[in-house]
Short mmCIF file of C-alpha atoms in Angstrom, two decimals:
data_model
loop_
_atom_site.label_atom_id
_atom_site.label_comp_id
_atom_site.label_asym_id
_atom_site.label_seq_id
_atom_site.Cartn_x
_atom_site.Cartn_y
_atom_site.Cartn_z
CA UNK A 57 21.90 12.25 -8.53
CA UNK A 58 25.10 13.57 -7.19
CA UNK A 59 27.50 12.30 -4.37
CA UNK A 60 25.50 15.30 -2.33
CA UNK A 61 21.71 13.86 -3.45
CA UNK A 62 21.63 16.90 -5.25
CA UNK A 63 19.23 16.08 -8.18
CA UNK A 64 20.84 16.35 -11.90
CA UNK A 65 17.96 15.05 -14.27
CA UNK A 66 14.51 13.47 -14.33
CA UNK A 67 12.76 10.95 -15.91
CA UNK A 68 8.69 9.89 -15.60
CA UNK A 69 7.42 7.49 -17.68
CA UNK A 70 4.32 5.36 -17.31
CA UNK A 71 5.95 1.77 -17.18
CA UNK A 72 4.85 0.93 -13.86
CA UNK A 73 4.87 -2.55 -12.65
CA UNK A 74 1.43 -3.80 -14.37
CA UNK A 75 3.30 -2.55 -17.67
CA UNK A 76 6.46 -4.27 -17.53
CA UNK A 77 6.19 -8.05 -19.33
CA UNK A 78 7.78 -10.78 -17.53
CA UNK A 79 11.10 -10.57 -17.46
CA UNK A 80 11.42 -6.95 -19.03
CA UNK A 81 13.12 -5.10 -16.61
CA UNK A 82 16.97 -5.58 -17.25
CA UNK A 83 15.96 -3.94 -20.32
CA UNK A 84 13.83 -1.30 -19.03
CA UNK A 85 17.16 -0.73 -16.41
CA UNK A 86 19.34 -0.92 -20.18
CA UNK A 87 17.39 2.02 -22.04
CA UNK A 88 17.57 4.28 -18.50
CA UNK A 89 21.41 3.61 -18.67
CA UNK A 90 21.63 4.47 -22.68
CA UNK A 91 20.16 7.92 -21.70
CA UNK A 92 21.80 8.74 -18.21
CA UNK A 93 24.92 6.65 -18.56
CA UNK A 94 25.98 3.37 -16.38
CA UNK A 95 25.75 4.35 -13.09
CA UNK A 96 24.86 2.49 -10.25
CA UNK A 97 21.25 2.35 -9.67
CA UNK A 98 18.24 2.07 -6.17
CA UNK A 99 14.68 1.44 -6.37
CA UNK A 100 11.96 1.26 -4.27
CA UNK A 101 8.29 0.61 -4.43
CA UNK A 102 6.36 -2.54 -6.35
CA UNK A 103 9.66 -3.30 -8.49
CA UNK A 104 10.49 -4.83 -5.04
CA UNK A 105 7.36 -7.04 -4.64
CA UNK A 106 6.07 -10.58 -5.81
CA UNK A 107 5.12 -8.60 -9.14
CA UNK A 108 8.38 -6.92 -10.11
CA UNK A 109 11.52 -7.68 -10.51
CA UNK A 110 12.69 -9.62 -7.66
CA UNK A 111 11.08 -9.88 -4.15
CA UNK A 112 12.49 -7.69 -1.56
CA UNK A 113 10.94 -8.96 1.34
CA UNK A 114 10.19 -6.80 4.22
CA UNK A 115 11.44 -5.19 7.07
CA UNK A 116 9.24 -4.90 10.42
CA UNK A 117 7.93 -2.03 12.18
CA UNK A 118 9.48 -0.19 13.56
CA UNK A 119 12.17 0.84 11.31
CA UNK A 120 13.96 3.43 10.03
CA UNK A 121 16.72 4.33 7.13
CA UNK A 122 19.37 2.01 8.18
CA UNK A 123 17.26 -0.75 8.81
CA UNK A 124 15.82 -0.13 5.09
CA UNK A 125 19.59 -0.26 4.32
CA UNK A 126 20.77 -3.32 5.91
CA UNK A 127 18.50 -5.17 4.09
CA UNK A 128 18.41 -4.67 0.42
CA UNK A 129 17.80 -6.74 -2.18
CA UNK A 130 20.78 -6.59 -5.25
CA UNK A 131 20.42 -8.16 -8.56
CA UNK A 132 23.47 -10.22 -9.38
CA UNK A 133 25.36 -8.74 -12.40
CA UNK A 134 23.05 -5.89 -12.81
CA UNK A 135 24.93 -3.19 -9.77
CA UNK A 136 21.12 -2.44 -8.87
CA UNK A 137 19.61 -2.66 -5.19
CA UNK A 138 16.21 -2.77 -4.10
CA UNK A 139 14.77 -1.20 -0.77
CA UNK A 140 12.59 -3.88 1.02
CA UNK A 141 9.05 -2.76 2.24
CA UNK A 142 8.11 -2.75 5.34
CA UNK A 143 5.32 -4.89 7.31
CA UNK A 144 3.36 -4.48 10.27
CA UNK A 145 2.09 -8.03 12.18
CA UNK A 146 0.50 -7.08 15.49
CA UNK A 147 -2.56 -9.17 17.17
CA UNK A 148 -4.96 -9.19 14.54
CA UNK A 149 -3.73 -6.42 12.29
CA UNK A 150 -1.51 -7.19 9.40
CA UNK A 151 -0.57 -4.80 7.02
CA UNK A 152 2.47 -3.89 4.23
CA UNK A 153 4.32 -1.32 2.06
CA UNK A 154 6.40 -0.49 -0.60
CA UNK A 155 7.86 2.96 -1.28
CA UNK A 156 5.97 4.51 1.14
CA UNK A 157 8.68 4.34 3.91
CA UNK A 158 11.56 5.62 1.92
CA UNK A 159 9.13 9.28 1.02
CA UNK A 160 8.01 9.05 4.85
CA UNK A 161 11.89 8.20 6.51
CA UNK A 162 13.40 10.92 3.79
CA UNK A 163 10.55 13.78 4.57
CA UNK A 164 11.51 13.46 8.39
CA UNK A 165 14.88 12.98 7.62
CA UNK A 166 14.81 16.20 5.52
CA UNK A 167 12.88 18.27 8.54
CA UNK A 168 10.03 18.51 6.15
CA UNK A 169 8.36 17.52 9.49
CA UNK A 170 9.12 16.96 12.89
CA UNK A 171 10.80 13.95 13.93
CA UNK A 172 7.74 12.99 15.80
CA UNK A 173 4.55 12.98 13.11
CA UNK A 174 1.76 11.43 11.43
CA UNK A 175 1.93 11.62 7.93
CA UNK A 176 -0.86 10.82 5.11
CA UNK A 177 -0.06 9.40 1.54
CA UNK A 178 -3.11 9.45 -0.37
CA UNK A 179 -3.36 7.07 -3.31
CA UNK A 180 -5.43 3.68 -4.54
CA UNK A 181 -4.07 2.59 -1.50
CA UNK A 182 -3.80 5.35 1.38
CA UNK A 183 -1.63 5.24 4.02
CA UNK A 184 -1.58 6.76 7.51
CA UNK A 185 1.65 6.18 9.25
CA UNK A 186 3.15 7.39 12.40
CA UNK A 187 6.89 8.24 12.85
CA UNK A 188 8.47 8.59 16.45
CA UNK A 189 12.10 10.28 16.80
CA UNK A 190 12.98 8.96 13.11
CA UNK A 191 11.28 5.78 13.49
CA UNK A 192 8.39 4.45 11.55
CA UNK A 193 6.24 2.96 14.04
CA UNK A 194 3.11 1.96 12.97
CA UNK A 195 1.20 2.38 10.08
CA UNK A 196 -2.63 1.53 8.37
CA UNK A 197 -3.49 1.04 4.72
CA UNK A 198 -7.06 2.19 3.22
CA UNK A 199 -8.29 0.97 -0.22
CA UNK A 200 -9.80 4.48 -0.66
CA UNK A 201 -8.34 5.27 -3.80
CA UNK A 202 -9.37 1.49 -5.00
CA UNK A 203 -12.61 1.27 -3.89
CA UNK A 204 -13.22 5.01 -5.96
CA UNK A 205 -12.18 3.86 -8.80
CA UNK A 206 -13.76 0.11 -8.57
CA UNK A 207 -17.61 2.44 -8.28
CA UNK A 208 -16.39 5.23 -11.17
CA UNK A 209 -16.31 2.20 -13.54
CA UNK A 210 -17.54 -0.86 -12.53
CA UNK A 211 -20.52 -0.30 -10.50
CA UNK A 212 -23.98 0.47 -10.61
CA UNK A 213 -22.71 4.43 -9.73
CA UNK A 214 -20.69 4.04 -12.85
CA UNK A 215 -22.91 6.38 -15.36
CA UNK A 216 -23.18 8.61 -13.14
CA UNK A 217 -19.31 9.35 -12.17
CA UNK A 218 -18.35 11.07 -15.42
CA UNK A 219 -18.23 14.82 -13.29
CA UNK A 220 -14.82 16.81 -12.13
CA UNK A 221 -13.71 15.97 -9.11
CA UNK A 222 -12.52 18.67 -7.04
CA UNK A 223 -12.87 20.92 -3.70
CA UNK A 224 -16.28 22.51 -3.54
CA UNK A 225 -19.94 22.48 -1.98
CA UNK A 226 -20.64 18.91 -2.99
CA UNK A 227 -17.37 17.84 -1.77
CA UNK A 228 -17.19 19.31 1.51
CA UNK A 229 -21.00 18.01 1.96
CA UNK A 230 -19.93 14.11 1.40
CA UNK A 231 -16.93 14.23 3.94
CA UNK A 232 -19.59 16.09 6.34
CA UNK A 233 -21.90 13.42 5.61
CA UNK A 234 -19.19 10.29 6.32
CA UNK A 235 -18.79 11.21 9.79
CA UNK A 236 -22.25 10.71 10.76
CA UNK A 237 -23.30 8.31 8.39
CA UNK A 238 -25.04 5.40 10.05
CA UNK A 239 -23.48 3.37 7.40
CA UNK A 240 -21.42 4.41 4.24
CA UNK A 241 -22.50 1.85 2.19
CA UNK A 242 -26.04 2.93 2.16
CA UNK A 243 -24.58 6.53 1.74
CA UNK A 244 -22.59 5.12 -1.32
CA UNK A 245 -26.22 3.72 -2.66
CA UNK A 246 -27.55 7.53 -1.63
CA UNK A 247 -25.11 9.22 -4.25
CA UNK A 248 -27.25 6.82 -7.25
CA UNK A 249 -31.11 8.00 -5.68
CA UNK A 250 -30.13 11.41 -5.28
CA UNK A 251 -29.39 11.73 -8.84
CA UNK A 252 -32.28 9.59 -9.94
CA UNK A 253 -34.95 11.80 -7.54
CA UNK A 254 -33.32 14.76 -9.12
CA UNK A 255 -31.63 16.19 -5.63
CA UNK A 256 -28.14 15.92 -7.13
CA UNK A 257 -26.63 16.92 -10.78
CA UNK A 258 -25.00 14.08 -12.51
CA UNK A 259 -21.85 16.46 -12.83
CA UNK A 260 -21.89 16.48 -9.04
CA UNK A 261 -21.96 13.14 -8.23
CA UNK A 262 -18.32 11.99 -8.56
CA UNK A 263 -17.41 14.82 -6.30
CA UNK A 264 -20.33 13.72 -3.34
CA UNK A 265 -18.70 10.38 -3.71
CA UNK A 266 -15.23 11.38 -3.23
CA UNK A 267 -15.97 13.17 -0.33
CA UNK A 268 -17.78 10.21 1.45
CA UNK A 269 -14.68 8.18 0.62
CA UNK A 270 -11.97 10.23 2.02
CA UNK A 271 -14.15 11.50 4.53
CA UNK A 272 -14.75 7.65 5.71
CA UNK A 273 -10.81 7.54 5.47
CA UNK A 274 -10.07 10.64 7.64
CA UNK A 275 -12.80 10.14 10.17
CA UNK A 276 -11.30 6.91 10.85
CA UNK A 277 -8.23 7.93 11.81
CA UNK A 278 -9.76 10.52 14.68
CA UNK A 279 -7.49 13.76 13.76
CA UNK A 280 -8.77 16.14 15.88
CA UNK A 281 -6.80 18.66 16.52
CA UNK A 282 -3.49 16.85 14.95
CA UNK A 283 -1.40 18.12 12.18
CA UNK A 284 -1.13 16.02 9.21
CA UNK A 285 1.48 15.61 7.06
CA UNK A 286 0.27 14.99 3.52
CA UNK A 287 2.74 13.46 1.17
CA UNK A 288 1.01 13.14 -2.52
CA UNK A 289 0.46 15.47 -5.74
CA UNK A 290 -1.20 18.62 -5.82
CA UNK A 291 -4.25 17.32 -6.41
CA UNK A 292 -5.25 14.73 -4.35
CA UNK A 293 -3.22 16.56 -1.73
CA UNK A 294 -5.56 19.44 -1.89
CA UNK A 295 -8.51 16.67 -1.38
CA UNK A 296 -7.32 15.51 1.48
CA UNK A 297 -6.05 18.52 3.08
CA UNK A 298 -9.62 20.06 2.93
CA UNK A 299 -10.69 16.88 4.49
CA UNK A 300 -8.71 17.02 7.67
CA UNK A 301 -9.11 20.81 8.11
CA UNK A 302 -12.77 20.10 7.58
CA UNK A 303 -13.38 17.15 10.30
CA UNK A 304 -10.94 19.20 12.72
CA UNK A 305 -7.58 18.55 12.21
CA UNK A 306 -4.78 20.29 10.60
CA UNK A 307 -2.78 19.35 7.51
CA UNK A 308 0.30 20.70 6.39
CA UNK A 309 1.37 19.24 2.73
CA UNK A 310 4.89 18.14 1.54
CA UNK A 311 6.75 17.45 -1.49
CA UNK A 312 6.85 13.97 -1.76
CA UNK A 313 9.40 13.93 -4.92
CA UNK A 314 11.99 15.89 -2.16
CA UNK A 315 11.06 13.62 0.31
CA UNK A 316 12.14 10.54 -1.87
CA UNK A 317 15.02 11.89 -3.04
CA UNK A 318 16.34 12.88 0.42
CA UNK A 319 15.49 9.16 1.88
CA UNK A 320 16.74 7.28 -1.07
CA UNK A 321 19.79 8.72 -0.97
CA UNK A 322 20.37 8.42 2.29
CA UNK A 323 20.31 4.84 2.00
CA UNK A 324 22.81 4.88 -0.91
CA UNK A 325 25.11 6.66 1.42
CA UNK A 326 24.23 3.95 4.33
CA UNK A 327 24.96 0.85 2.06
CA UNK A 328 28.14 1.85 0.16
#
């Protein structure tokens, strides 16, 4: 990036943090400098956590850019800083992130959405967090994502999960089903003795179970009549846009690479 966060090239690779060995990353950090040059470099996300490549701690909620700021993490000898995460501790709830606040601060910092919003990121882990005048306030983590992919291939659903999943009839009929399910874990069980009484294609039954997942997720979170700010790719976006305009709310989705960019370099501009 520029001195104006104007974006000059782009790498994506898959060598997240379950890819890098132990003690890799100074030369993962090495190659990106061979090809970009030795600049100073930021990071956010699980390169920050017990996992990566140092611990970054955590901020509390609420907090915003320059609190994110204040308290990086920097690698001796290496000119590289890492954004801590940010935690939530309040009565009984306990909950955590990593690179989710930096996409969330940046998009509101950006005006991708007002300064008062809820957003959604959708992922293995999905979060729902709520931003007041700048602030991130409060937040909740579902294992959504997770628990899809833990039934796809390691449960007794697994055989039958090899369909598309995408926005459609059978879809649209499991989030419909979520919010009046007596319990979604016998629904879950429904998805494997539909198929096996013949009420449900095989193709279709990744798609029913999607939608009782996010459905679960967005029912949860009581959107009625709320605008949602979806941060996440096309295609899981879509999924969970048609979910919250489905069960009554109304989402409005967001480019979560611009909304990085904007609140990662905002923080290089607070810290230098």
């Amino acid at each position: 990036m520029d001195d104006g966060g104007r974006v000059l090239a782009t790498q994506r690779d898959d060598h997240g943090v379950k890819s890098v060995a132990q003690g890799g990353y100074p030369a993962e950090l090495a190659a990106l400098r061979h090809q970009f040059g030795h600049l100073p470099a930021i990071a956010a996300g699980m390169v920050g956590s017990s996992l990566g490549w140092q611990d970054a701690g955590y901020v509390g909620a609420p907090a915003e850019l320059a609190t994110l700021a204040g308290a990086l993490t920097r690698i001796e000898g290496a000119d590289f800083a890492i954004v801590p995460g940010v935690s939530l501790a309040e009565g009984h709830r306990a909950d955590v992130m990593r690179g989710e606040e930096v996409q969330v601060l940046g998009a509101n910092l950006a005006g991708l959405a007002p300064r008062t919003a809820i957003y959604c990121q959708p992922g293995t882990h999905t979060k729902w967090i709520t931003v007041e005048d700048g602030r991130l306030t409060d937040f909740t983590t579902m294992m959504t994502g997770e628990i899809f992919a833990l039934l796809r291939d390691h449960s007794i659903l697994a055989e039958m999960m090899r369909g598309a999943v995408a926005d459609g009839p059978l879809f649209r009929e499991g989030l419909l089903r979520a919010t009046s399910a007596q319990s979604i874990l016998s629904e879950l069980f429904g998805v494997r003795a539909a198929v096996l009484l013949g009420r449900l294609s095989r193709d279709d039954a990744a798609a029913m179970l999607s939608g009782l997942l996010i459905g679960s997720d967005v029912v949860a979170r009581q959107i009625a009549d709320e605008t949602i700010y979806i941060l996440a790719d096309p295609a899981l976006g879509s999924l969970y846009a048609a979910a919250v305009e489905t069960l009554g709310g109304h989402a409005t989705l967001i480019d979560s690479h611009a909304a990085f960019v904007a609140g990662i370099h905002h923080i290089w501009e607070l810290q230098r």
